[in-house]
mmCIF file of C-alpha atoms in Angstrom:
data_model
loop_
_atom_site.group_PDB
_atom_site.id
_atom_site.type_symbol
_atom_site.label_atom_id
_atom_site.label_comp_id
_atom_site.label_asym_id
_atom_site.label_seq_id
_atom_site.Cartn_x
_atom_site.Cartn_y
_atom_site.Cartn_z
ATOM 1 C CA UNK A 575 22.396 29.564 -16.567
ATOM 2 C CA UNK A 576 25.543 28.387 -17.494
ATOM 3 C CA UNK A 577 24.924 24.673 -19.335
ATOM 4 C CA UNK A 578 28.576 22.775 -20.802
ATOM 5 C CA UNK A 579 29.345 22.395 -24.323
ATOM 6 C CA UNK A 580 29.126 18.547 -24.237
ATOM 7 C CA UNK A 581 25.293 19.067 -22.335
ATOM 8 C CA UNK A 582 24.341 21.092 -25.403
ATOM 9 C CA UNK A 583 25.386 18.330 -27.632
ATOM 10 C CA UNK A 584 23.798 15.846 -25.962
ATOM 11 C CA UNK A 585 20.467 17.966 -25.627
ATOM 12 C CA UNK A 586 20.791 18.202 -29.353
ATOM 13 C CA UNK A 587 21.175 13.983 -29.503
ATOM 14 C CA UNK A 588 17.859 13.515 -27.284
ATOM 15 C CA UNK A 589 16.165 16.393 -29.588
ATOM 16 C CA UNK A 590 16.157 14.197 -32.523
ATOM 17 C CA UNK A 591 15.585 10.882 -30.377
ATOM 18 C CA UNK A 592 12.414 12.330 -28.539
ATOM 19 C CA UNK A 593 8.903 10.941 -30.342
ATOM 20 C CA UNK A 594 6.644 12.950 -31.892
ATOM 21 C CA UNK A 595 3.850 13.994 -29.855
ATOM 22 C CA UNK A 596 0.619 12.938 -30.789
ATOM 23 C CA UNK A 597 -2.922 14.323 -29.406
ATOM 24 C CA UNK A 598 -3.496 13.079 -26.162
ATOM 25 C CA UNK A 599 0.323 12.441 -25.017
ATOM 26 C CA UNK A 600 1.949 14.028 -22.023
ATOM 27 C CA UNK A 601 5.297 14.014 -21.779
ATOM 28 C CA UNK A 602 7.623 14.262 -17.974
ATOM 29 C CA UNK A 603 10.758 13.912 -16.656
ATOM 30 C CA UNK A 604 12.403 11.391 -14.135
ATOM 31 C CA UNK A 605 15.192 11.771 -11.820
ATOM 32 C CA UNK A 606 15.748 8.894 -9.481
ATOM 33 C CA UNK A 607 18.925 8.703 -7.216
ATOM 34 C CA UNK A 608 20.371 12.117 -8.000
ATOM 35 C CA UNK A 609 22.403 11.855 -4.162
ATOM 36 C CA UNK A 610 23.022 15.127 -4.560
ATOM 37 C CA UNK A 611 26.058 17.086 -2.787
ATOM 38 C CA UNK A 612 27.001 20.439 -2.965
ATOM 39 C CA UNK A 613 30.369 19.914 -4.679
ATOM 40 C CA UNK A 614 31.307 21.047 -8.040
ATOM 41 C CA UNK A 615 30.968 18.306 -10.345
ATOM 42 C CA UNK A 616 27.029 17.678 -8.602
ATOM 43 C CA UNK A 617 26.707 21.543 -9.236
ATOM 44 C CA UNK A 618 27.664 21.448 -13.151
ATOM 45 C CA UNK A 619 26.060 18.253 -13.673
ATOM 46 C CA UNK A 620 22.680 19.834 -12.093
ATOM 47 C CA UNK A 621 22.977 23.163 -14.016
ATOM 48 C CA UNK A 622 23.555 21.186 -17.493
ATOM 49 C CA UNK A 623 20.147 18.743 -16.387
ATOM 50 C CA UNK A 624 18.369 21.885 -15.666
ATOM 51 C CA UNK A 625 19.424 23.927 -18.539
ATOM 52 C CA UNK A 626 18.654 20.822 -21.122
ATOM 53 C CA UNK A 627 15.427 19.801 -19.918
ATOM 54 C CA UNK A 628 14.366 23.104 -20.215
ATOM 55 C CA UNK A 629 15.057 23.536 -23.781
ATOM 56 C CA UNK A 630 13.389 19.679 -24.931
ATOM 57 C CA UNK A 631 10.450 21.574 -23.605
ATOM 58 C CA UNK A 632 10.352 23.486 -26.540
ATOM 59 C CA UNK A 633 10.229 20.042 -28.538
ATOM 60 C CA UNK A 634 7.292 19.181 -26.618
ATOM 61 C CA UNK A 635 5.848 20.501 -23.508
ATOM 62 C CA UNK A 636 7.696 18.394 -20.529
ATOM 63 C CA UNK A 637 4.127 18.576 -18.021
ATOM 64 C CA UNK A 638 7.092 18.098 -14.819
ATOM 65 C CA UNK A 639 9.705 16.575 -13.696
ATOM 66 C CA UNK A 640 9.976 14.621 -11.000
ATOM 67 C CA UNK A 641 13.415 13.577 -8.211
ATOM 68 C CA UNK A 642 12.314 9.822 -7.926
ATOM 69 C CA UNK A 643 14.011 9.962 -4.232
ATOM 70 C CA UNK A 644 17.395 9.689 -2.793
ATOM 71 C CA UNK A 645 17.597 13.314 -3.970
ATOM 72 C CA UNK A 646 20.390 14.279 -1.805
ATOM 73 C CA UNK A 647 23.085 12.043 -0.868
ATOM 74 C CA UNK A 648 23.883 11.616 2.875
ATOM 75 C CA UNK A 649 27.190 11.405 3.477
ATOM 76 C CA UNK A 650 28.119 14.205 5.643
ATOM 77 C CA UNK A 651 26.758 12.147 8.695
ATOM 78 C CA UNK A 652 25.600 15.467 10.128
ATOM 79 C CA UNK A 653 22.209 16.579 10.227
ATOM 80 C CA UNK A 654 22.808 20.151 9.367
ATOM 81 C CA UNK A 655 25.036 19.371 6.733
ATOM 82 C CA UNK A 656 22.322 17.201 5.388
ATOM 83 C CA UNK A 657 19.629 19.601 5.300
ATOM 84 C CA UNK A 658 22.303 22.578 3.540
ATOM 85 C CA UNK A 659 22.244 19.902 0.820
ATOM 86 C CA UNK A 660 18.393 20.195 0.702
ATOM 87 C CA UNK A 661 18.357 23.511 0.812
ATOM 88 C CA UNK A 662 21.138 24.213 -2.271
ATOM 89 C CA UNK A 663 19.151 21.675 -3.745
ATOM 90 C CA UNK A 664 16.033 23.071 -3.471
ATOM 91 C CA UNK A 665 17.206 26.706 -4.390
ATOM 92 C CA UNK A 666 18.999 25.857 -7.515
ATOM 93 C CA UNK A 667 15.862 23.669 -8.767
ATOM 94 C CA UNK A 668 13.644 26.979 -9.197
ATOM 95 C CA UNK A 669 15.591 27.472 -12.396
ATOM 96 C CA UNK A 670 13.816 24.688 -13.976
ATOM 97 C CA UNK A 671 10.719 25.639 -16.902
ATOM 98 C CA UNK A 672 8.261 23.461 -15.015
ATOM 99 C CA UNK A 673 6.824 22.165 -12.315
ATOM 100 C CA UNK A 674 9.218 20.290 -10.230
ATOM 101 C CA UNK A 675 8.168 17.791 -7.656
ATOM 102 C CA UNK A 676 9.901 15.299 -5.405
ATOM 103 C CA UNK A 677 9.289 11.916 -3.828
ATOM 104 C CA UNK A 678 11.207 10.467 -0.923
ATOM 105 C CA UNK A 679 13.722 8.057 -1.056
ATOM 106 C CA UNK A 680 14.935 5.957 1.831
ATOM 107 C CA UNK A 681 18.362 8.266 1.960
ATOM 108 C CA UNK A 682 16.864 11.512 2.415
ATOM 109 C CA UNK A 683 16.305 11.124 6.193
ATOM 110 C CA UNK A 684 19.756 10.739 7.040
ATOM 111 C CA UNK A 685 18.874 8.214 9.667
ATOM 112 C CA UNK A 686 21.865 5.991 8.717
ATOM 113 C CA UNK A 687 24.291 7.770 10.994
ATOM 114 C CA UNK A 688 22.647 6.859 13.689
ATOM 115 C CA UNK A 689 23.361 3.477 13.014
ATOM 116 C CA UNK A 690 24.719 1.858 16.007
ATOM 117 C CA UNK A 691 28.183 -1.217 14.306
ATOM 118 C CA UNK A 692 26.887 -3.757 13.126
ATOM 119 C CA UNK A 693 23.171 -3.537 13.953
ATOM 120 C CA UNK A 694 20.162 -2.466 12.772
ATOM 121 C CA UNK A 695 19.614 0.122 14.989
ATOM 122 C CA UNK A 696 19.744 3.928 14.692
ATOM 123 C CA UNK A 697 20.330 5.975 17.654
ATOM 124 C CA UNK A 698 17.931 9.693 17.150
ATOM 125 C CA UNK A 699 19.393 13.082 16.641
ATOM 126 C CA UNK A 700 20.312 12.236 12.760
ATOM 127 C CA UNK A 701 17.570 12.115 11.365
ATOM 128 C CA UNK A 702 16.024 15.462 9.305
ATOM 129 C CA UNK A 703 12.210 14.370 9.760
ATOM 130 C CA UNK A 704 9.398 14.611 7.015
ATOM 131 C CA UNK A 705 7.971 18.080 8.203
ATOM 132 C CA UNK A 706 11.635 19.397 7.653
ATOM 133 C CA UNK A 707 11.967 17.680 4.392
ATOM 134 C CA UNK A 708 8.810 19.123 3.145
ATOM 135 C CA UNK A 709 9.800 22.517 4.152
ATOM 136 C CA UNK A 710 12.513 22.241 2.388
ATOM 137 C CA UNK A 711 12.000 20.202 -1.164
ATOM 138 C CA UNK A 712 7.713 19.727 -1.001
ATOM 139 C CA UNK A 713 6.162 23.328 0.016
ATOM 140 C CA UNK A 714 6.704 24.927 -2.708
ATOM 141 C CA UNK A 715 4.617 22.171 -5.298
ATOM 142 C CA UNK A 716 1.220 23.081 -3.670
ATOM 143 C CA UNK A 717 1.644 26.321 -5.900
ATOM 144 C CA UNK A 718 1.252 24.380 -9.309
ATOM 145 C CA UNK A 719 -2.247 24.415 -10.954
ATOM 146 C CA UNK A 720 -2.201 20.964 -11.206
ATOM 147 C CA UNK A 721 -0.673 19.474 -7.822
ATOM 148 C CA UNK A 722 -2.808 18.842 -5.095
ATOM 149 C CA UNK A 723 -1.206 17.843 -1.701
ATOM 150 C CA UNK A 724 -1.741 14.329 -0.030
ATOM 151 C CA UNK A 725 -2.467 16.590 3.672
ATOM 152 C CA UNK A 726 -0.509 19.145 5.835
ATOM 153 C CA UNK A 727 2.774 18.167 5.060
ATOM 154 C CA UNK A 728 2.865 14.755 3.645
ATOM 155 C CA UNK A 729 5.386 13.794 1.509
ATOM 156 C CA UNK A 730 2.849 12.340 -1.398
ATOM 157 C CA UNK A 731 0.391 13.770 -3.836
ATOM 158 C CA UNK A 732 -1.212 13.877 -7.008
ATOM 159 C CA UNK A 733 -0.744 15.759 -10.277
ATOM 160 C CA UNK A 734 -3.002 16.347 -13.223
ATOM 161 C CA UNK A 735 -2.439 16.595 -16.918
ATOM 162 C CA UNK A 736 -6.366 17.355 -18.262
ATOM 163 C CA UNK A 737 -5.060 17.511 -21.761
ATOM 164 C CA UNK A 738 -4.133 13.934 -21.400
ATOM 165 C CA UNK A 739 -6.824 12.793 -19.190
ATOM 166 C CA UNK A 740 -3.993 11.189 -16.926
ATOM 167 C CA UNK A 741 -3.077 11.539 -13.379
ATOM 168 C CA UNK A 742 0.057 10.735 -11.967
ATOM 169 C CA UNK A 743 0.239 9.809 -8.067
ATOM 170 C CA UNK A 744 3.610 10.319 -6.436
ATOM 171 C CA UNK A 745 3.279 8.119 -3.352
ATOM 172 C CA UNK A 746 5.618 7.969 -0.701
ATOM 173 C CA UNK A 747 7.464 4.443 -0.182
ATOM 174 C CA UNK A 748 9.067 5.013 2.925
ATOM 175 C CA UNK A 749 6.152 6.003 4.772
ATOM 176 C CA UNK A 750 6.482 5.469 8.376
ATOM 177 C CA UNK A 751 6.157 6.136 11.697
ATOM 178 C CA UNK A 752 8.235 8.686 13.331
ATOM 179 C CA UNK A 753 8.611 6.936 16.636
ATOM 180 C CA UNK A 754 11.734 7.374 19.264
ATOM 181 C CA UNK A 755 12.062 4.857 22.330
ATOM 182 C CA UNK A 756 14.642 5.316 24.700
ATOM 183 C CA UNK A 757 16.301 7.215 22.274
ATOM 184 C CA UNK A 758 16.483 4.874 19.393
ATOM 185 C CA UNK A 759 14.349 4.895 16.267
ATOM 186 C CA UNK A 760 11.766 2.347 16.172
ATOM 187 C CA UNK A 761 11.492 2.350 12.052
ATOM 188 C CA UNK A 762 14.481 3.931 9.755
ATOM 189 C CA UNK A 763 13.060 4.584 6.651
ATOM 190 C CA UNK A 764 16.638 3.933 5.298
ATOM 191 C CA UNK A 765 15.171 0.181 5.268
ATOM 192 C CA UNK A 766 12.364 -0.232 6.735
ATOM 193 C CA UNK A 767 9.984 0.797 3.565
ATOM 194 C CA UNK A 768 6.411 0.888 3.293
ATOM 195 C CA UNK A 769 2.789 2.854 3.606
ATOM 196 C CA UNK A 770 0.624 3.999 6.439
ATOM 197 C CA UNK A 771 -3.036 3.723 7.105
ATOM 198 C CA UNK A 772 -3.291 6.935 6.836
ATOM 199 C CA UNK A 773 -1.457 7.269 3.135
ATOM 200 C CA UNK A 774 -3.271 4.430 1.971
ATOM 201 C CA UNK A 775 -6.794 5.998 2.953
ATOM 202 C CA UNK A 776 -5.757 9.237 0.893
ATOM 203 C CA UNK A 777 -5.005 7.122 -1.896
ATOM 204 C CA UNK A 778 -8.472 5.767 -2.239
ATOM 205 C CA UNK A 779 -10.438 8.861 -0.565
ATOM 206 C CA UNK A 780 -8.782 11.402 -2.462
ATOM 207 C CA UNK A 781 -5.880 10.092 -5.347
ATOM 208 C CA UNK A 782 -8.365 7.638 -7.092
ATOM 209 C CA UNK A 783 -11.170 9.254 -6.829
ATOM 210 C CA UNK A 784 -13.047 11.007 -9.850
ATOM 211 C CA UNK A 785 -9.689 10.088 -11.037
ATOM 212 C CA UNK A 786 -9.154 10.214 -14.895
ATOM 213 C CA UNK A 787 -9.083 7.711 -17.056
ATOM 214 C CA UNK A 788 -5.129 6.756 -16.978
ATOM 215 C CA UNK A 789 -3.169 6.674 -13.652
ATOM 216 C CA UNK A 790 0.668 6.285 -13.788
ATOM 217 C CA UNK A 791 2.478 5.888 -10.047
ATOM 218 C CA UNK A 792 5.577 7.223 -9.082
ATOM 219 C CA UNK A 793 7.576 6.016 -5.558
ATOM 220 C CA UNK A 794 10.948 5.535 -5.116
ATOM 221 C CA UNK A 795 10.943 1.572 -3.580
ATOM 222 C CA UNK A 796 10.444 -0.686 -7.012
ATOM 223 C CA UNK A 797 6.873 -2.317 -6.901
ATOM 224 C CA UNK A 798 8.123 -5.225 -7.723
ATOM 225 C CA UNK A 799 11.463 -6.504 -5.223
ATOM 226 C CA UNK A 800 12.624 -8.487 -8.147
ATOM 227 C CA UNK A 801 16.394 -7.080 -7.578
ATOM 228 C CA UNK A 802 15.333 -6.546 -4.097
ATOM 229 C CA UNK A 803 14.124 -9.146 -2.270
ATOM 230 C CA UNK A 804 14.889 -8.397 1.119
ATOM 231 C CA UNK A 805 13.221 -5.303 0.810
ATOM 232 C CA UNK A 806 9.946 -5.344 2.349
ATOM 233 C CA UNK A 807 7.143 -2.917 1.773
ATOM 234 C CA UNK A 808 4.889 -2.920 4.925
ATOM 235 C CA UNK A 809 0.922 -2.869 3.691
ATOM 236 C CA UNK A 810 2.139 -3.376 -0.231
ATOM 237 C CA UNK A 811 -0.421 -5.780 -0.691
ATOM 238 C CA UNK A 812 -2.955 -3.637 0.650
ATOM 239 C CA UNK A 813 -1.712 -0.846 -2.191
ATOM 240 C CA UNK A 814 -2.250 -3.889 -4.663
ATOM 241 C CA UNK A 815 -5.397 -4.572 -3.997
ATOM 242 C CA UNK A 816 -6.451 -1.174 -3.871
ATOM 243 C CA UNK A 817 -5.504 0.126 -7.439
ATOM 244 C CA UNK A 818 -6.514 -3.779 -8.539
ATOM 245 C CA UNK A 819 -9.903 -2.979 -7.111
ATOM 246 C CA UNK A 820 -9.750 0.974 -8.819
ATOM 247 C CA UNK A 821 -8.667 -0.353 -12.502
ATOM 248 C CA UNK A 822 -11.490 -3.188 -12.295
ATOM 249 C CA UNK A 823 -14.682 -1.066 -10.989
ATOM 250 C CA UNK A 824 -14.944 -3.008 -8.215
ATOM 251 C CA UNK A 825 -15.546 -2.067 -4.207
ATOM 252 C CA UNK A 826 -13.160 -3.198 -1.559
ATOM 253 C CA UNK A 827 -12.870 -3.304 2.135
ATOM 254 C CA UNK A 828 -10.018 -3.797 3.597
ATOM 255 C CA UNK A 829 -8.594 -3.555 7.034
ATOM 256 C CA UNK A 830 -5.369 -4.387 9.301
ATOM 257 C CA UNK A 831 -4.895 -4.180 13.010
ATOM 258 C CA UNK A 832 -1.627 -3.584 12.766
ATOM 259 C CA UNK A 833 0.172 -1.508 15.525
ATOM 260 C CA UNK A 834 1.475 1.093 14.028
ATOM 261 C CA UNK A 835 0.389 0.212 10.394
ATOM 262 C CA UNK A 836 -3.235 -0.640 10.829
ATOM 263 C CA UNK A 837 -6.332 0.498 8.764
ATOM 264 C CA UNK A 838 -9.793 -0.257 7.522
ATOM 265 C CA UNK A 839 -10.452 1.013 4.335
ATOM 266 C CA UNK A 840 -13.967 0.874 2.496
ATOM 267 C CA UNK A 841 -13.980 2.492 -1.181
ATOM 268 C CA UNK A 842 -16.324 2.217 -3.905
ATOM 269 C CA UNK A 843 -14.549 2.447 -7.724
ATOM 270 C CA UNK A 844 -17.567 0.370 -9.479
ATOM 271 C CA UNK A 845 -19.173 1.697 -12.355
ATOM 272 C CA UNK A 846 -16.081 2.904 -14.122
ATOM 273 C CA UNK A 847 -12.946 0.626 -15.002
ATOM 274 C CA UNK A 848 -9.715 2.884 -15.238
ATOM 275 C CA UNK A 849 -6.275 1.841 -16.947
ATOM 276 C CA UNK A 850 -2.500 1.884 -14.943
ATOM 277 C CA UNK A 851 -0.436 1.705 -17.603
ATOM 278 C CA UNK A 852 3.228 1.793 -15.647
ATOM 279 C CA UNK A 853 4.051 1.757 -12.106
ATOM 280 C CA UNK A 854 7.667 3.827 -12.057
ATOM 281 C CA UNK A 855 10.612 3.594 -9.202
ATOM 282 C CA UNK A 856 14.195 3.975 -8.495
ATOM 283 C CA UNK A 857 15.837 3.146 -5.810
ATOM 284 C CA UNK A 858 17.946 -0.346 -7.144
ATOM 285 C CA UNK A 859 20.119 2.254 -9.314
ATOM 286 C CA UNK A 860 19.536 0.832 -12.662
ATOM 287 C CA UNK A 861 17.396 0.212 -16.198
ATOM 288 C CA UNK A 862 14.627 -2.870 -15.328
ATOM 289 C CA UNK A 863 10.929 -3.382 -16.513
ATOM 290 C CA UNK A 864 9.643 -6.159 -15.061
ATOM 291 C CA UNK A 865 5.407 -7.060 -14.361
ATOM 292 C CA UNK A 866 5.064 -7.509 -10.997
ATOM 293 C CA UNK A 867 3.229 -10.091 -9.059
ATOM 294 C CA UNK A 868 -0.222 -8.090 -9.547
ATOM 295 C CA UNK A 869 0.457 -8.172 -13.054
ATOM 296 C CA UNK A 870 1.502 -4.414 -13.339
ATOM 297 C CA UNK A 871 4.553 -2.954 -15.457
ATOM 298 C CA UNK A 872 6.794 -1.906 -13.364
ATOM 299 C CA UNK A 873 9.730 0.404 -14.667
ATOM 300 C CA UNK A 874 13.238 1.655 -12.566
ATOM 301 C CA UNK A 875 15.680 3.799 -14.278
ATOM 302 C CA UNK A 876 19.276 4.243 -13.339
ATOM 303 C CA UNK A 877 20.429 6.663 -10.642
ATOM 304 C CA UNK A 878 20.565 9.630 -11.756
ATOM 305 C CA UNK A 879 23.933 11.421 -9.690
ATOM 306 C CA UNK A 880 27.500 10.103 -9.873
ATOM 307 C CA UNK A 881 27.441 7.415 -6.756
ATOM 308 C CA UNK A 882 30.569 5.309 -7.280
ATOM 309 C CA UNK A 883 29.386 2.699 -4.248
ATOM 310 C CA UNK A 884 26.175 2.385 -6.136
ATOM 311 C CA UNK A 885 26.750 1.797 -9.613
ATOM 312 C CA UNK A 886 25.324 -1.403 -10.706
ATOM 313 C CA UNK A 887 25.006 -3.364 -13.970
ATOM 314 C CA UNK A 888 21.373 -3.212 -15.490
ATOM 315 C CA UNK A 889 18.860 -6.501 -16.864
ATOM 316 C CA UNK A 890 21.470 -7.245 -19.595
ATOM 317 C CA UNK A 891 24.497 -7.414 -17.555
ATOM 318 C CA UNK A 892 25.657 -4.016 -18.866
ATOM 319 C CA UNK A 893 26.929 -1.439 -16.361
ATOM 320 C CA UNK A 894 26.699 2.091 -17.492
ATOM 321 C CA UNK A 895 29.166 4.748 -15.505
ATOM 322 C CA UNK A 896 28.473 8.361 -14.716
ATOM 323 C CA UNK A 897 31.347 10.257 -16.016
ATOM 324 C CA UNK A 898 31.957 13.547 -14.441
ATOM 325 C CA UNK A 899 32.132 16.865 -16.711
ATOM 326 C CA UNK A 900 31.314 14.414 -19.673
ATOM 327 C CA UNK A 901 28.033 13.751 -21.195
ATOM 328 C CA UNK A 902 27.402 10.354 -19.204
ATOM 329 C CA UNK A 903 27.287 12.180 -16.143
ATOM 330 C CA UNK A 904 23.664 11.951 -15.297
ATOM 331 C CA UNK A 905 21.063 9.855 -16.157
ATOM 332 C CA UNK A 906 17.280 11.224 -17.125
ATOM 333 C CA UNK A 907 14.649 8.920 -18.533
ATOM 334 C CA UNK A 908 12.215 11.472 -20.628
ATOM 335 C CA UNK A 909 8.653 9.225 -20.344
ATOM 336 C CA UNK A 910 6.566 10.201 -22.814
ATOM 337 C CA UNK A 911 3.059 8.295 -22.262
ATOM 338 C CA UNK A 912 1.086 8.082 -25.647
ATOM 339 C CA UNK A 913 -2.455 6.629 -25.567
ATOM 340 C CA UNK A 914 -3.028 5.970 -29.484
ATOM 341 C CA UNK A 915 0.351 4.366 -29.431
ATOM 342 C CA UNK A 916 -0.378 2.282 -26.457
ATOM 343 C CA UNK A 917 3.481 3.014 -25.834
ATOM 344 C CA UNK A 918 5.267 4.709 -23.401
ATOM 345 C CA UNK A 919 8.626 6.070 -24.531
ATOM 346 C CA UNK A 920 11.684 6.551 -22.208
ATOM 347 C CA UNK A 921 14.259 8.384 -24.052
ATOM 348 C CA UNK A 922 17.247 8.836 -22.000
ATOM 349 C CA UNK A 923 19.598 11.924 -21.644
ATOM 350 C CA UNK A 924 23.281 11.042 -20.731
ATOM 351 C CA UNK A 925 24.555 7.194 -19.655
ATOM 352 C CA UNK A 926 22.145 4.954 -20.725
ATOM 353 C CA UNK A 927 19.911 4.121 -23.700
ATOM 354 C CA UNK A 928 16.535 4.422 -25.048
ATOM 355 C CA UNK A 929 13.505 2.268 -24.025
ATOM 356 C CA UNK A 930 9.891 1.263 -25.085
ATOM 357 C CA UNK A 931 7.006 -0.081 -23.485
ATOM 358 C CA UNK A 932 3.996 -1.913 -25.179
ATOM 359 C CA UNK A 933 0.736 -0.631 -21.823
ATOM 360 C CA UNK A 934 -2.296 -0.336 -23.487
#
């Protein structure tokens, strides 16, 4: 693999910026926002993110790393062109060390182009649905040790780390019906955002239970809307509640007659009190750690990919670009999670800068 000059000097930077691992740590990557295309500059900029990652495993095992969503970008409004971008994407990802493993964003469905002027509505045919998408960028997890599958073809899971009795749950924020009337869809997941009755029942049947003793949650949609507040998340308080009710012991019952969103939920987490030390998102294209309105931390990191529409400044008013062919053109947050610390480390590779977090 061919990885730039510049790449190898900044992989030498993060070497000596990365924390030493103590017993119990575990240690992954995080790529939110990558909109990848399959142009040249998304090509180097992938090869150098692939080829550097893979050597700061040698500095301490990276356990995965994860695409945070918006993994490809969709602006070829065609649907086949869209799911070529998938599949380069998904081809030239094998090269990486360790596991790799995706979440959805609200741009991978290419729905957008359906979008009728100046409306809200998206007319089908666009769209490259969730069974395609895990086809393409999910199948190939369920062959890691440690990743187990949320069902046949859902776009959520879990993964282990043993060594660091943590689990990490990658759920799926733009979870939601697949339903076409009259030829228009009734829910885009490019905004409409949110969890189904049927994700929500893995999460406590399966995700969080005999669950370690940390769990750390991945989406793409920040858990907090503070830089998003027209963003809704259909059934987030539900989700609240739920790992509220997991991290205090307690035993909930829920339930929602919602339409298409409905559920009724009954889980039983007493007798042993578990610790979510971050919640971890994308999506608003820059550095924020905020605690949401459940009282969780709740991390974003910059996008990852060169998206000139979508550069934004970050908390502090600073805007970081993503420089092609330079070293500041991607952005990777490197998390490592360290119990005896109570920290969790994000050491960033290309634009951007370190970050620490007080959890435990």
């Amino acid at each position: 693999m061919n990885v730039s000059a510049y790449a190898e000097r900044e992989t030498e930077r993060v070497k000596k910026s990365l924390p030493k691992m103590e017993k119990g740590d575990v240690r992954f990557a995080f790529i939110p926002d990558f909109h990848y295309k399959s142009i040249d500059e998304m090509r180097v900029s992938l090869s150098n993110m692939i080829g550097a990652l893979n050597k700061l495993n040698d500095c301490g095992k990276i356990e995965f790393v994860c695409f945070g969503g918006d993994n490809v970008g969709n602006y070829p409004n065609s649907r086949e062109d869209h799911i070529a971008m998938m599949k380069d994407l998904a081809a030239r990802t094998k090269d990486f060390d360790m596991p790799c493993l995706f979440v959805q964003g609200n741009h991978d469905d290419n729905s957008i182009h359906g979008k009728r002027e100046d409306t809200y509505i998206c007319d089908t045919g666009f769209e490259v649905t969730n069974d395609i998408q895990y086809d393409i960028l999910f199948s190939h997890e369920e062959k890691f040790e440690y990743y187990h599958s949320g069902g046949e073809k859902a776009l959520y899971g879990y993964y282990d780390v043993p060594s660091a009795d943590t689990r990490f749950v990658l759920l799926n924020s733009n979870d939601v019906p697949y339903i076409v009337n009259d030829g228009v869809l009734k829910y885009i997941p490019q905004w409409d955002f949110g969890y189904t009755g049927k994700e929500l029942s893995w999460l406590c049947e399966k995700a969080l239970k005999n669950a370690p003793k940390y769990v750390i949650f991945i989406e793409h949609i920040p858990f907090d809307n503070a830089y998003h507040s027209d963003d809704v998340r259909i059934n987030s308080d539900a989700l609240d509640k739920i790992i509220s009710a997991f991290i205090d012991g307690e035993k909930i019952h829920i339930s929602s007659e919602d339409e298409d969103f409905g559920y009724d939920i009954e889980a039983d987490f007493s007798g042993e009190r578990h610790i979510v030390p971050v919640r971890i998102a994308g999506h608003c294209h820059f550095d924020s750690a905020t605690v949401d309105k459940s009282g969780f931390l709740s991390v974003t990191t910059m996008l990852a990919g060169r998206k000139n529409s979508g550069v934004a400044a970050d908390m502090s008013g600073v805007t970081f670009e993503r420089e092609p062919y330079s070293d500041k053109e991607s952005s990777i947050d490197i998390f490592t999670f360290s119990p005896s610390r109570g920290k969790i480390f994000a050491t960033r590779y290309g634009s951007g800068e370190n970050r620490e977090f007080s959890v435990l």
